[in-house]
mmCIF file of C-alpha atoms in Angstrom:
data_model
loop_
_atom_site.group_PDB
_atom_site.id
_atom_site.type_symbol
_atom_site.label_atom_id
_atom_site.label_comp_id
_atom_site.label_asym_id
_atom_site.label_seq_id
_atom_site.Cartn_x
_atom_site.Cartn_y
_atom_site.Cartn_z
ATOM 1 C CA UNK Q 86 0.438 0.051 -0.079
ATOM 2 C CA UNK Q 87 0.849 3.349 -0.992
ATOM 3 C CA UNK Q 88 1.230 6.087 1.008
ATOM 4 C CA UNK Q 89 -0.939 8.208 -1.239
ATOM 5 C CA UNK Q 90 -3.866 5.029 -0.092
ATOM 6 C CA UNK Q 91 -3.329 4.883 3.271
ATOM 7 C CA UNK Q 92 -3.937 8.969 3.413
ATOM 8 C CA UNK Q 93 -7.114 8.702 1.052
ATOM 9 C CA UNK Q 94 -8.236 5.338 2.715
ATOM 10 C CA UNK Q 95 -8.021 7.020 6.162
ATOM 11 C CA UNK Q 96 -9.723 10.281 5.438
ATOM 12 C CA UNK Q 97 -12.375 8.490 3.884
ATOM 13 C CA UNK Q 98 -12.940 6.719 7.355
ATOM 14 C CA UNK Q 99 -12.567 9.710 9.438
ATOM 15 C CA UNK Q 100 -15.210 11.550 6.708
ATOM 16 C CA UNK Q 101 -16.955 8.351 7.433
ATOM 17 C CA UNK Q 102 -17.128 8.794 10.927
ATOM 18 C CA UNK Q 103 -17.952 12.342 10.790
ATOM 19 C CA UNK Q 104 -21.329 11.714 9.236
ATOM 20 C CA UNK Q 105 -24.233 11.710 11.753
ATOM 21 C CA UNK Q 106 -26.336 9.346 12.071
ATOM 22 C CA UNK Q 107 -29.799 9.918 11.042
ATOM 23 C CA UNK Q 108 -32.940 8.165 12.240
ATOM 24 C CA UNK Q 109 -34.592 8.576 8.462
ATOM 25 C CA UNK Q 110 -31.871 6.199 7.038
ATOM 26 C CA UNK Q 111 -34.171 3.434 8.716
ATOM 27 C CA UNK Q 112 -37.592 4.907 8.463
ATOM 28 C CA UNK Q 113 -40.391 2.567 8.056
ATOM 29 C CA UNK Q 114 -43.549 3.451 6.386
ATOM 30 C CA UNK Q 115 -45.087 3.691 9.904
ATOM 31 C CA UNK Q 116 -43.221 6.523 11.100
ATOM 32 C CA UNK Q 117 -44.817 8.742 8.756
ATOM 33 C CA UNK Q 118 -48.720 9.903 8.836
ATOM 34 C CA UNK Q 119 -50.217 12.369 6.054
ATOM 35 C CA UNK Q 120 -52.465 14.750 7.513
ATOM 36 C CA UNK Q 121 -55.167 16.112 4.680
ATOM 37 C CA UNK Q 122 -56.366 19.692 5.685
ATOM 38 C CA UNK Q 123 -58.600 21.540 3.076
ATOM 39 C CA UNK Q 124 -55.399 23.819 2.141
ATOM 40 C CA UNK Q 125 -53.369 20.853 1.622
ATOM 41 C CA UNK Q 126 -51.019 17.934 2.764
ATOM 42 C CA UNK Q 127 -49.345 18.220 6.171
ATOM 43 C CA UNK Q 128 -46.861 15.016 6.960
ATOM 44 C CA UNK Q 129 -45.664 14.350 10.108
ATOM 45 C CA UNK Q 130 -43.375 11.843 11.523
ATOM 46 C CA UNK Q 131 -43.731 10.150 14.569
ATOM 47 C CA UNK Q 132 -40.337 8.714 17.042
ATOM 48 C CA UNK Q 133 -41.216 5.793 18.359
ATOM 49 C CA UNK Q 134 -38.624 4.718 19.853
ATOM 50 C CA UNK Q 135 -39.274 8.157 21.776
ATOM 51 C CA UNK Q 136 -42.956 7.216 22.858
ATOM 52 C CA UNK Q 137 -43.753 3.783 21.760
ATOM 53 C CA UNK Q 138 -46.854 3.881 23.676
ATOM 54 C CA UNK Q 139 -48.088 7.302 22.475
ATOM 55 C CA UNK Q 140 -47.241 6.476 18.766
ATOM 56 C CA UNK Q 141 -48.842 2.966 18.389
ATOM 57 C CA UNK Q 142 -52.474 4.790 20.112
ATOM 58 C CA UNK Q 143 -51.498 7.551 17.531
ATOM 59 C CA UNK Q 144 -51.355 5.168 14.509
ATOM 60 C CA UNK Q 145 -53.939 2.634 16.136
ATOM 61 C CA UNK Q 146 -56.472 5.269 15.848
ATOM 62 C CA UNK Q 147 -54.956 6.610 12.260
ATOM 63 C CA UNK Q 148 -55.471 3.135 10.816
ATOM 64 C CA UNK Q 149 -59.230 3.111 12.408
ATOM 65 C CA UNK Q 150 -59.551 6.568 10.657
ATOM 66 C CA UNK Q 151 -60.690 8.172 13.967
ATOM 67 C CA UNK Q 152 -59.445 12.052 13.093
ATOM 68 C CA UNK Q 153 -61.811 11.939 9.985
ATOM 69 C CA UNK Q 154 -63.425 14.623 10.454
ATOM 70 C CA UNK Q 155 -62.892 16.143 13.718
ATOM 71 C CA UNK Q 156 -61.763 19.776 14.045
ATOM 72 C CA UNK Q 157 -58.441 22.070 15.388
ATOM 73 C CA UNK Q 158 -60.922 23.306 18.279
ATOM 74 C CA UNK Q 159 -57.982 24.644 19.684
ATOM 75 C CA UNK Q 160 -55.662 26.891 18.182
ATOM 76 C CA UNK Q 161 -53.825 29.516 20.782
ATOM 77 C CA UNK Q 162 -51.869 32.019 18.588
ATOM 78 C CA UNK Q 163 -48.265 31.753 18.741
ATOM 79 C CA UNK Q 164 -48.718 29.214 21.289
ATOM 80 C CA UNK Q 165 -50.380 25.400 19.575
ATOM 81 C CA UNK Q 166 -52.517 23.902 17.977
ATOM 82 C CA UNK Q 167 -54.642 20.963 19.201
ATOM 83 C CA UNK Q 168 -57.215 18.485 17.773
ATOM 84 C CA UNK Q 169 -58.765 14.946 18.795
ATOM 85 C CA UNK Q 170 -61.534 15.743 20.430
ATOM 86 C CA UNK Q 171 -64.188 13.681 18.490
ATOM 87 C CA UNK Q 172 -67.357 14.535 20.307
ATOM 88 C CA UNK Q 173 -68.150 16.549 17.161
ATOM 89 C CA UNK Q 174 -68.798 12.341 15.815
ATOM 90 C CA UNK Q 175 -71.360 10.291 17.031
ATOM 91 C CA UNK Q 176 -69.979 6.945 16.026
ATOM 92 C CA UNK Q 177 -66.572 7.133 18.015
ATOM 93 C CA UNK Q 178 -66.250 5.651 21.818
ATOM 94 C CA UNK Q 179 -63.283 7.463 23.238
ATOM 95 C CA UNK Q 180 -64.699 7.207 26.147
ATOM 96 C CA UNK Q 181 -63.208 3.540 26.657
ATOM 97 C CA UNK Q 182 -60.007 3.939 25.518
ATOM 98 C CA UNK Q 183 -57.329 3.713 28.824
ATOM 99 C CA UNK Q 184 -55.307 6.875 29.434
ATOM 100 C CA UNK Q 185 -51.894 6.298 28.414
ATOM 101 C CA UNK Q 186 -48.254 6.729 31.295
ATOM 102 C CA UNK Q 187 -46.475 9.773 30.186
ATOM 103 C CA UNK Q 188 -42.775 9.231 28.254
ATOM 104 C CA UNK Q 189 -41.206 12.255 28.744
ATOM 105 C CA UNK Q 190 -38.361 12.551 26.398
ATOM 106 C CA UNK Q 191 -35.423 14.618 24.657
ATOM 107 C CA UNK Q 192 -37.415 15.742 21.867
ATOM 108 C CA UNK Q 193 -37.834 19.887 22.095
ATOM 109 C CA UNK Q 194 -40.998 21.066 22.149
ATOM 110 C CA UNK Q 195 -39.951 23.849 18.950
ATOM 111 C CA UNK Q 196 -41.579 24.949 15.903
ATOM 112 C CA UNK Q 197 -43.814 22.055 14.631
ATOM 113 C CA UNK Q 198 -42.717 20.051 17.518
ATOM 114 C CA UNK Q 199 -46.510 17.120 18.028
ATOM 115 C CA UNK Q 200 -47.137 16.355 21.900
ATOM 116 C CA UNK Q 201 -49.765 14.016 22.753
ATOM 117 C CA UNK Q 202 -52.660 16.945 25.254
ATOM 118 C CA UNK Q 203 -53.798 16.011 28.484
ATOM 119 C CA UNK Q 204 -54.960 17.088 31.718
ATOM 120 C CA UNK Q 205 -53.506 18.096 34.460
ATOM 121 C CA UNK Q 206 -52.955 14.437 35.725
ATOM 122 C CA UNK Q 207 -49.427 13.428 33.474
ATOM 123 C CA UNK Q 208 -50.901 10.341 32.572
ATOM 124 C CA UNK Q 209 -54.061 11.281 30.883
ATOM 125 C CA UNK Q 210 -53.273 11.811 26.938
ATOM 126 C CA UNK Q 211 -55.355 9.499 25.677
ATOM 127 C CA UNK Q 212 -55.941 11.185 21.532
ATOM 128 C CA UNK Q 213 -56.019 14.499 21.642
ATOM 129 C CA UNK Q 214 -53.003 15.729 20.224
ATOM 130 C CA UNK Q 215 -50.778 19.723 19.707
ATOM 131 C CA UNK Q 216 -48.994 20.725 16.896
ATOM 132 C CA UNK Q 217 -46.707 23.673 18.405
ATOM 133 C CA UNK Q 218 -46.340 27.286 16.556
ATOM 134 C CA UNK Q 219 -42.934 28.153 18.414
ATOM 135 C CA UNK Q 220 -40.274 27.537 20.584
ATOM 136 C CA UNK Q 221 -42.136 26.104 23.942
ATOM 137 C CA UNK Q 222 -39.330 24.962 26.675
ATOM 138 C CA UNK Q 223 -41.866 25.220 29.638
ATOM 139 C CA UNK Q 224 -43.412 21.727 27.658
ATOM 140 C CA UNK Q 225 -40.311 19.816 27.401
ATOM 141 C CA UNK Q 226 -40.113 16.783 29.494
ATOM 142 C CA UNK Q 227 -43.856 17.941 31.279
ATOM 143 C CA UNK Q 228 -45.670 16.250 27.429
ATOM 144 C CA UNK Q 229 -44.901 13.350 25.799
ATOM 145 C CA UNK Q 230 -43.483 14.838 22.907
ATOM 146 C CA UNK Q 231 -44.346 12.004 19.643
ATOM 147 C CA UNK Q 232 -43.481 13.756 16.349
ATOM 148 C CA UNK Q 233 -42.493 16.595 13.741
ATOM 149 C CA UNK Q 234 -44.224 18.489 11.140
ATOM 150 C CA UNK Q 235 -41.268 17.275 8.202
ATOM 151 C CA UNK Q 236 -44.230 19.500 5.615
ATOM 152 C CA UNK Q 237 -46.859 21.462 5.501
ATOM 153 C CA UNK Q 238 -46.349 23.386 8.434
ATOM 154 C CA UNK Q 239 -47.020 26.419 6.937
ATOM 155 C CA UNK Q 240 -50.661 25.098 6.429
ATOM 156 C CA UNK Q 241 -50.855 24.293 9.766
ATOM 157 C CA UNK Q 242 -49.794 28.500 10.486
ATOM 158 C CA UNK Q 243 -53.175 29.543 8.671
ATOM 159 C CA UNK Q 244 -55.538 27.312 10.894
ATOM 160 C CA UNK Q 245 -58.205 29.811 12.428
ATOM 161 C CA UNK Q 246 -57.373 31.185 15.678
ATOM 162 C CA UNK Q 247 -59.369 30.521 18.926
ATOM 163 C CA UNK Q 248 -60.666 33.224 21.265
ATOM 164 C CA UNK Q 249 -57.733 34.914 22.979
ATOM 165 C CA UNK Q 250 -58.282 33.374 26.596
ATOM 166 C CA UNK Q 251 -59.181 30.014 25.634
ATOM 167 C CA UNK Q 252 -58.007 28.999 22.553
ATOM 168 C CA UNK Q 253 -61.754 27.587 21.434
ATOM 169 C CA UNK Q 254 -61.983 28.202 17.974
ATOM 170 C CA UNK Q 255 -65.701 29.055 16.937
ATOM 171 C CA UNK Q 256 -65.260 27.836 13.314
ATOM 172 C CA UNK Q 257 -62.405 25.709 12.686
ATOM 173 C CA UNK Q 258 -60.558 23.997 10.759
ATOM 174 C CA UNK Q 259 -61.257 19.844 9.961
ATOM 175 C CA UNK Q 260 -59.098 17.094 9.328
ATOM 176 C CA UNK Q 261 -60.252 16.003 6.498
ATOM 177 C CA UNK Q 262 -57.735 12.373 6.636
ATOM 178 C CA UNK Q 263 -55.107 11.385 8.505
ATOM 179 C CA UNK Q 264 -53.168 8.085 6.870
ATOM 180 C CA UNK Q 265 -50.011 6.567 6.910
ATOM 181 C CA UNK Q 266 -47.841 7.462 4.364
ATOM 182 C CA UNK Q 267 -45.971 5.123 2.117
ATOM 183 C CA UNK Q 268 -42.361 5.030 1.464
ATOM 184 C CA UNK Q 269 -41.519 4.979 -1.947
ATOM 185 C CA UNK Q 270 -39.203 3.021 -3.048
ATOM 186 C CA UNK Q 271 -35.728 4.196 -4.467
#
């Protein structure tokens, strides 16, 4: 082996070692969901390694078409948009769904983070989720983060805002559908 080959090979090893590990390299089809709004498509990447029980709940509800026709009922300007309350749908049995134990994790609440809504009880998340408009570090490790919006955040930005005191939206935007995304083979 000559010196040039050795140096080139060594640099190649260092360059390869410096490449960051990307979760996307092993992304599975059920790690992404596609939410259709009247204004377009929002893609959300789920993190089952950080919140396995919550992500599994979302996956099962998406497959059951639970979120179809459900409004963004609470939208607080500069903070978040919340959905998943199926009370507007008579064909949904959401009362029998068990509450989930908190799975607080390292995923920061910043623009586009998807988290599970809950009551004051940290172990009360069930089916509602929210998407943050901006950084909300006060939620970090206090609410279960389950994913990130990877495309279509500008559509979330355009959702109708609620009342300043409660965030309750009078004429809310509705989720047309949410489906598991399909991974296109290269």
